[in-house]
Each structure stands twice: as structure tokens, then as C-alpha cells.
């Protein structure tokens, strides 16, 4: 069971932490994003036993617009020790911004990386004039539900 959540951008989100190792997505990030996705989701409620090929296919679906055109200038990735360890992937679904994926590598979880990346993405979207941002979360995905609630996401009435 999945829940649709939305967060208004009418009011400025909390300050987004600056991070010299955070940046927007580049043209060669696909394989690193797939590796990150595989590691981040493994053992979670959303893990259906996918392998590297499925993770790469999922990243390609994001990049090719299967979830709405990828918004690469709002999306955010964070590097540590030369590899991607957290990512916030944004698409434009029916013209409205959608957080398609938020993910952090297991050994980097619970250090504020997803929150920081989401906040940077939310600020970029607000700066572009978007009034709100949406996402979908699996009910029972406790880390994600707590993260989104902390950022002000609430059930989407639409
Ligand atoms: C959900 C996920 C992206 C969070 O990444 P993260 O970098 O560890 O999150 P942060 O450190 O920024 O956490 C920010 C807040 O989220 C909440 N949170 C994060 N992990 C949590 C956990 N395991 N249990 C409870 N709350 C949690 C907390 O409120 C936390 O703030 P706090 O540490 O000050 O208490 C990560 O667990 C992940 O990659 N999960 C697998 C992929 C996934 O399910 N993505 C969401 C799909 S909708």
C-alpha cells in the first residue's frame, strides 16, 4: 500500500545545509546511481530482490522520463570518498515536481544526508516557482515516513 504525500513550497523550507560534495546530477552518474539504489533499498520494505540489472533499468527509466521528465537541475547527489552515497531524484509528473527517489547508502544512513539533499532540491524547485512537491511512499517504510514528516510532507488531498 502506497501513500501520496505533498509539501507546500509557499513558505521557504528550512535552510538547506551546504555541502561541497553535493551537486546536481551529471551525464555519467547512471551506473553510480544504480549501485547506490541497489545498496540503499536492500533489506527495506521496498526490496523485492532486485539485482544490478533491475537497478540499472530503474535508473534508466528515471533518466529517460518514464516517471515524467527527469528534473536534473533540481535533483541532488552527494559524494563521499569518491562515490555517490545519497541522492534525491526529481521528475516532473504531469508538470508538477515529484520526488521519484530518495536514497542513502547503508553505511551513510542517519547522518542527515537524505534530509539535506531533499532540502536542496526543495529550495531549487521553489526558486523555479513551483508551489509544491509530491512523492509516494510505501506504508510501513518507517525511515522514509519519518523523514518526510520531519520535512512537512502530509497526505496529498488530490
Ligand atoms: C529513507 C532514507 C532515504 C533516509 O536516508 P538518511 O540519509 O538515512 O536520512 P537522514 O539521516 O537525512 O534522516 C533524516 C530524518 O529522517 C528520519 N529517519 C531516517 N532514518 C530513520 C530510521 N531508520 N528510523 C526512524 N527515523 C528515521 C529521522 O527523523 C531523521 O532525523 P534524525 O536523524 O534527526 O532523527 C534511507 O533510509 C534509505 O535510503 N532508505 C531506502 C530507500 C527508500 O526507502 N527511500 C524512500 C522511498 S519513498
Short mmCIF file of C-alpha atoms and ligand atoms in Angstrom, two decimals:
data_model
loop_
_atom_site.label_atom_id
_atom_site.label_comp_id
_atom_site.label_asym_id
_atom_site.label_seq_id
_atom_site.Cartn_x
_atom_site.Cartn_y
_atom_site.Cartn_z
CA UNK A 1 0.00 0.00 0.00
CA UNK A 2 1.40 3.37 -1.01
CA UNK A 3 0.62 6.84 0.31
CA UNK A 4 0.79 10.04 -1.72
CA UNK A 5 2.32 12.93 0.20
CA UNK A 6 2.77 16.59 -0.70
CA UNK A 7 4.63 19.54 0.76
CA UNK A 8 3.79 23.15 0.05
CA UNK A 9 6.65 25.36 -1.07
CA UNK A 10 4.70 28.57 -0.42
CA UNK A 11 6.75 29.07 2.70
CA UNK A 12 10.51 28.77 2.46
CA UNK A 13 11.69 25.30 3.58
CA UNK A 14 14.25 25.07 6.39
CA UNK A 15 17.75 26.13 5.40
CA UNK A 16 19.40 23.52 3.19
CA UNK A 17 22.82 22.53 4.54
CA UNK A 18 25.59 23.40 2.12
CA UNK A 19 27.87 20.52 1.23
CA UNK A 20 30.92 20.90 -1.01
CA UNK A 21 30.46 17.30 -2.11
CA UNK A 22 26.81 17.73 -3.14
CA UNK A 23 25.88 18.64 -6.70
CA UNK A 24 23.28 18.24 -9.40
CA UNK A 25 23.25 15.05 -11.47
CA UNK A 26 25.77 14.72 -14.27
CA UNK A 27 25.54 12.82 -17.57
CA UNK A 28 27.72 9.96 -16.32
CA UNK A 29 26.02 9.31 -12.97
CA UNK A 30 23.73 6.48 -14.18
CA UNK A 31 25.81 3.44 -13.13
CA UNK A 32 26.73 5.01 -9.77
CA UNK A 33 23.07 5.82 -9.13
CA UNK A 34 22.14 2.20 -9.87
CA UNK A 35 24.79 0.94 -7.45
CA UNK A 36 23.52 3.34 -4.79
CA UNK A 37 19.89 2.35 -5.41
CA UNK A 38 20.66 -1.34 -5.05
CA UNK A 39 22.52 -0.84 -1.76
CA UNK A 40 20.07 1.69 -0.30
CA UNK A 41 16.90 -0.37 -0.86
CA UNK A 42 18.38 -3.77 0.04
CA UNK A 43 16.56 -5.24 3.03
CA UNK A 44 13.96 -2.48 3.15
CA UNK A 45 10.20 -2.90 2.80
CA UNK A 46 10.57 -1.96 -0.89
CA UNK A 47 13.20 -4.64 -1.62
CA UNK A 48 11.72 -7.24 -3.99
CA UNK A 49 15.07 -8.93 -4.51
CA UNK A 50 16.16 -6.82 -7.45
CA UNK A 51 19.71 -7.19 -8.73
CA UNK A 52 22.13 -4.84 -10.52
CA UNK A 53 20.35 -5.15 -13.88
CA UNK A 54 16.97 -4.19 -12.41
CA UNK A 55 18.53 -1.25 -10.54
CA UNK A 56 20.19 0.00 -13.73
CA UNK A 57 16.90 -0.40 -15.60
CA UNK A 58 15.12 1.61 -12.91
CA UNK A 59 17.69 4.42 -13.14
CA UNK A 60 17.35 4.38 -16.92
CA UNK A 61 13.58 4.64 -16.57
CA UNK A 62 14.09 7.71 -14.37
CA UNK A 63 16.59 9.29 -16.77
CA UNK A 64 14.54 8.54 -19.89
CA UNK A 65 11.35 10.07 -18.49
CA UNK A 66 9.25 7.00 -17.67
CA UNK A 67 8.24 8.74 -14.42
CA UNK A 68 7.86 12.10 -16.12
CA UNK A 69 10.79 14.12 -17.48
CA UNK A 70 13.78 13.92 -15.13
CA UNK A 71 14.44 17.28 -13.47
CA UNK A 72 18.21 17.03 -13.35
CA UNK A 73 18.74 20.60 -12.19
CA UNK A 74 16.59 20.05 -9.09
CA UNK A 75 17.86 16.53 -8.36
CA UNK A 76 20.77 16.24 -5.97
CA UNK A 77 23.58 13.78 -5.35
CA UNK A 78 26.11 13.69 -2.53
CA UNK A 79 29.54 12.13 -2.79
CA UNK A 80 31.78 10.79 -0.07
CA UNK A 81 35.16 9.18 -0.64
CA UNK A 82 34.74 9.38 -4.40
CA UNK A 83 31.37 7.67 -4.73
CA UNK A 84 27.70 8.59 -4.63
CA UNK A 85 26.27 7.93 -1.18
CA UNK A 86 22.95 9.78 -1.25
CA UNK A 87 20.59 11.00 -3.94
CA UNK A 88 17.32 12.86 -4.35
CA UNK A 89 15.87 12.22 -7.82
CA UNK A 90 13.18 14.61 -9.05
CA UNK A 91 10.90 14.25 -12.06
CA UNK A 92 8.11 16.41 -13.47
CA UNK A 93 4.94 14.31 -13.38
CA UNK A 94 2.09 15.98 -15.25
CA UNK A 95 4.01 19.25 -14.92
CA UNK A 96 4.36 19.01 -11.13
CA UNK A 97 7.56 18.10 -9.31
CA UNK A 98 7.72 14.60 -7.90
CA UNK A 99 10.45 13.15 -5.67
CA UNK A 100 10.84 9.86 -7.53
CA UNK A 101 13.63 8.51 -5.30
CA UNK A 102 15.36 9.45 -2.07
CA UNK A 103 18.12 7.07 -1.08
CA UNK A 104 21.23 6.84 1.07
CA UNK A 105 23.89 4.12 1.10
CA UNK A 106 23.60 1.87 4.20
CA UNK A 107 26.85 2.97 5.83
CA UNK A 108 25.90 6.64 5.41
CA UNK A 109 22.34 6.44 6.70
CA UNK A 110 21.15 8.52 9.63
CA UNK A 111 23.70 11.29 9.11
CA UNK A 112 21.27 13.81 7.65
CA UNK A 113 22.26 13.25 4.00
CA UNK A 114 18.77 12.49 2.65
CA UNK A 115 17.26 15.39 4.58
CA UNK A 116 19.93 17.78 3.27
CA UNK A 117 19.52 16.58 -0.33
CA UNK A 118 15.74 16.86 -0.16
CA UNK A 119 16.01 20.38 1.24
CA UNK A 120 18.41 21.46 -1.53
CA UNK A 121 16.01 20.02 -4.12
CA UNK A 122 13.02 21.72 -2.47
CA UNK A 123 14.80 25.08 -2.49
CA UNK A 124 15.69 24.71 -6.17
CA UNK A 125 12.09 23.85 -7.02
CA UNK A 126 10.79 26.81 -5.01
CA UNK A 127 13.33 29.12 -6.69
CA UNK A 128 11.86 27.97 -10.04
CA UNK A 129 8.37 28.95 -8.89
CA UNK A 130 6.92 25.51 -8.11
CA UNK A 131 4.26 25.83 -5.40
CA UNK A 132 4.55 22.29 -4.04
CA UNK A 133 6.32 18.96 -4.37
CA UNK A 134 4.86 15.46 -4.17
CA UNK A 135 6.04 11.92 -3.58
CA UNK A 136 4.75 8.41 -2.95
CA UNK A 137 5.88 6.26 -0.03
CA UNK A 138 5.17 2.65 0.90
CA UNK A 139 3.17 2.45 4.11
CA UNK A 140 5.44 0.99 6.76
CA UNK A 141 8.63 2.46 5.30
CA UNK A 142 9.35 3.94 8.73
CA UNK A 143 12.64 5.76 7.92
CA UNK A 144 11.12 7.44 4.87
CA UNK A 145 7.82 8.24 6.58
CA UNK A 146 9.68 9.87 9.49
CA UNK A 147 11.98 11.77 7.13
CA UNK A 148 9.11 13.16 5.05
CA UNK A 149 7.02 14.05 8.11
CA UNK A 150 10.01 15.93 9.55
CA UNK A 151 10.20 17.97 6.31
CA UNK A 152 6.49 18.87 6.37
CA UNK A 153 5.07 16.35 3.88
CA UNK A 154 1.46 15.41 4.62
CA UNK A 155 -1.15 13.25 2.83
CA UNK A 156 -1.92 14.73 -0.57
CA UNK A 157 -5.63 15.60 -0.71
CA UNK A 158 -5.66 15.41 -4.54
C1 LIG B 1 14.78 6.85 3.82
C2 LIG B 1 16.27 7.17 3.62
C3 LIG B 1 16.44 7.85 2.26
C4 LIG B 1 16.73 8.13 4.74
O1 LIG B 1 18.08 8.46 4.44
P1 LIG B 1 19.06 9.04 5.56
O2 LIG B 1 20.17 9.76 4.86
O3 LIG B 1 19.43 7.96 6.49
O4 LIG B 1 18.10 10.06 6.32
P2 LIG B 1 18.56 11.26 7.25
O5 LIG B 1 19.78 10.89 8.03
O6 LIG B 1 18.59 12.50 6.47
O7 LIG B 1 17.33 11.28 8.29
C5 LIG B 1 16.55 12.45 8.49
C6 LIG B 1 15.40 12.08 9.40
O8 LIG B 1 14.62 11.01 8.86
C7 LIG B 1 14.16 10.16 9.92
N1 LIG B 1 14.80 8.85 9.80
C8 LIG B 1 15.76 8.48 8.95
N2 LIG B 1 16.06 7.17 9.13
C9 LIG B 1 15.26 6.73 10.13
C10 LIG B 1 15.11 5.47 10.75
N3 LIG B 1 15.85 4.39 10.41
N4 LIG B 1 14.18 5.36 11.72
C11 LIG B 1 13.42 6.41 12.08
N5 LIG B 1 13.54 7.66 11.53
C12 LIG B 1 14.45 7.79 10.56
C13 LIG B 1 14.57 10.84 11.19
O9 LIG B 1 13.54 11.75 11.55
C14 LIG B 1 15.82 11.57 10.75
O10 LIG B 1 16.14 12.65 11.57
P3 LIG B 1 17.06 12.41 12.89
O11 LIG B 1 18.23 11.54 12.47
O12 LIG B 1 17.44 13.81 13.27
O13 LIG B 1 16.17 11.74 13.88
C15 LIG B 1 17.14 5.88 3.71
O14 LIG B 1 16.77 5.18 4.89
C16 LIG B 1 17.04 4.99 2.51
O15 LIG B 1 17.84 5.08 1.57
N6 LIG B 1 16.07 4.05 2.53
C17 LIG B 1 15.90 3.14 1.39
C18 LIG B 1 15.31 3.86 0.20
C19 LIG B 1 13.92 4.37 0.50
O16 LIG B 1 13.07 3.71 1.08
N7 LIG B 1 13.68 5.64 0.08
C20 LIG B 1 12.40 6.31 0.27
C21 LIG B 1 11.48 5.89 -0.81
S1 LIG B 1 9.95 6.82 -0.73
#
